[in-house]
CSV table of C-alpha atoms in Angstrom, one decimal:
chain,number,residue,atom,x,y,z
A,61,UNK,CA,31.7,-41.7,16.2
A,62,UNK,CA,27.6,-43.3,16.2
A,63,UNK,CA,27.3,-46.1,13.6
A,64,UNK,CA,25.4,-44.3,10.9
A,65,UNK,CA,21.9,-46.6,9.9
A,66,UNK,CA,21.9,-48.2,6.3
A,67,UNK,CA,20.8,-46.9,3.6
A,68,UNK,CA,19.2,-47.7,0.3
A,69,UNK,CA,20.5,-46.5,-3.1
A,70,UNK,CA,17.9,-47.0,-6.4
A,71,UNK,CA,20.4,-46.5,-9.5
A,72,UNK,CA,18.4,-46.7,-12.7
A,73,UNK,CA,21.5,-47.1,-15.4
A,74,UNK,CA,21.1,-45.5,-18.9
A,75,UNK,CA,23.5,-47.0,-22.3
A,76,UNK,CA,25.0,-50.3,-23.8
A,77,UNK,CA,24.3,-52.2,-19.8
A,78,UNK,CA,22.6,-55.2,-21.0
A,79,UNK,CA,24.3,-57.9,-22.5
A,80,UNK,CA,27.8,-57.1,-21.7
A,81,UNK,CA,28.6,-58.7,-17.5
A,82,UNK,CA,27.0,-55.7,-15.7
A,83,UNK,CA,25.1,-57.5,-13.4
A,84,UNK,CA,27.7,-59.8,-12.5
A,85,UNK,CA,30.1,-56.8,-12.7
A,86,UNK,CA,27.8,-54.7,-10.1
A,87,UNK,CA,27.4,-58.2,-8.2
A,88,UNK,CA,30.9,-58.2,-7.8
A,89,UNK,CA,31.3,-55.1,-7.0
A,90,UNK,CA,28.4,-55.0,-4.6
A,91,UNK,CA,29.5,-58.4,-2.6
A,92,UNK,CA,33.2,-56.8,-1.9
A,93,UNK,CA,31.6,-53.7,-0.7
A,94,UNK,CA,29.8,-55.7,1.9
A,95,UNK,CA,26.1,-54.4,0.2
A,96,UNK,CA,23.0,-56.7,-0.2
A,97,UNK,CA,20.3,-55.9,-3.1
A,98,UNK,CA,20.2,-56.3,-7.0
A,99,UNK,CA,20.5,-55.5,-10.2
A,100,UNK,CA,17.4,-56.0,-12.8
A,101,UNK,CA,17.6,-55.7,-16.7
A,102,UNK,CA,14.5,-53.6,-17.5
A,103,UNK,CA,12.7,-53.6,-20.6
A,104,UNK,CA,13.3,-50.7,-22.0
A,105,UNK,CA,17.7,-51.3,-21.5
A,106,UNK,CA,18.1,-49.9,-18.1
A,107,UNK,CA,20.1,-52.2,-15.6
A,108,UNK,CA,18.0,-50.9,-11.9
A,109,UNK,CA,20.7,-51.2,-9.3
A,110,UNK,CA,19.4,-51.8,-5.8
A,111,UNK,CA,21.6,-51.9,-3.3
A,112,UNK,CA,21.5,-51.4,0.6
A,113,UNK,CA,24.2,-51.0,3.8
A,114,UNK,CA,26.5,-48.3,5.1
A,115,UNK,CA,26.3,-45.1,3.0
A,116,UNK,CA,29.7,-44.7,2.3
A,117,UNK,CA,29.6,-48.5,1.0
A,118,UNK,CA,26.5,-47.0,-1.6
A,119,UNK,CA,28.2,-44.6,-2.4
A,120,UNK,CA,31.3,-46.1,-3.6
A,121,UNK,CA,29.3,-48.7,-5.5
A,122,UNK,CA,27.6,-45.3,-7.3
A,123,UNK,CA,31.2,-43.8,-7.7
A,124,UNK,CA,31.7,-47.2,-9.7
A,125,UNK,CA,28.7,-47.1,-11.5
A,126,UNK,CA,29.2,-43.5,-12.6
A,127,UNK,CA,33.0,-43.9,-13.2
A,128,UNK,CA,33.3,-45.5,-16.7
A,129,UNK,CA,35.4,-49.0,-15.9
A,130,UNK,CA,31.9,-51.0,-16.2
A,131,UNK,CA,31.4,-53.5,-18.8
A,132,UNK,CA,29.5,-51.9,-21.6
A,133,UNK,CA,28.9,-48.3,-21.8
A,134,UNK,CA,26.8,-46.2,-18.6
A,135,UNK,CA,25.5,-43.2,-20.5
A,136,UNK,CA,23.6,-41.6,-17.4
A,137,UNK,CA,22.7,-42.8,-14.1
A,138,UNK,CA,19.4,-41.4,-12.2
A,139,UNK,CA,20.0,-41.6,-8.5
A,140,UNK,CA,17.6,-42.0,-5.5
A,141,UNK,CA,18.4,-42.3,-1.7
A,142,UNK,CA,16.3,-43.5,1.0
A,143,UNK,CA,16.2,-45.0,4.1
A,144,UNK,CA,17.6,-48.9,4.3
A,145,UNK,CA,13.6,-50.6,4.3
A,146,UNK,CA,13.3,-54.3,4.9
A,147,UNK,CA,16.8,-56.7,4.7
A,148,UNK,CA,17.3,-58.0,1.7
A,149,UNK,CA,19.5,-61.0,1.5
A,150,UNK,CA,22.7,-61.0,-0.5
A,151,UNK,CA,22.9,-59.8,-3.8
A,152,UNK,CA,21.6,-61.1,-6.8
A,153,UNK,CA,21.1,-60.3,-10.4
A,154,UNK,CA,17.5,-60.9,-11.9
């Protein structure tokens, strides 16, 4: 089987995410998948989720997101895919 090219997942995460460990819960989660990127508080309450490697790695990181064992409460997540971009080095939260 080839070895698929990363990829790059944009999650923009709607509800009660700020103030509650998401970050260092999708830090966490992130860092076991093997995934580099980050996850920003925006001003309006969004948590952006950026996060890049092996698709199937993203993805399970969104399965996570969008599975309701997160810190807080995830009321909607808005998804975009592209391809991996520049390296980014481990992952942080900002």
């Amino acid at each position: 089987m080839l070895d698929e090219p990363d990829v790059r997942l944009n999650a923009w995460v709607h509800g009660h995410v700020q103030g509650v460990g998401f970050r260092w819960w999708i830090r966490a989660r992130a860092l076991e998948l093997g995934l580099s990127g980050f996850a920003a508080n925006k001003s309006d309450g969004r948590v952006h989720v950026v996060a890049r490697g092996s698709r199937a790695a993203c993805q399970r990181l969104l399965d996570l997101l969008q599975g309701g064992g997160t810190p807080g409460h995830v009321e909607a997540v808005i998804v975009d895919w592209s391809t991996a971009g520049d390296p980014i080095e481990g992952f942080s939260e900002r």
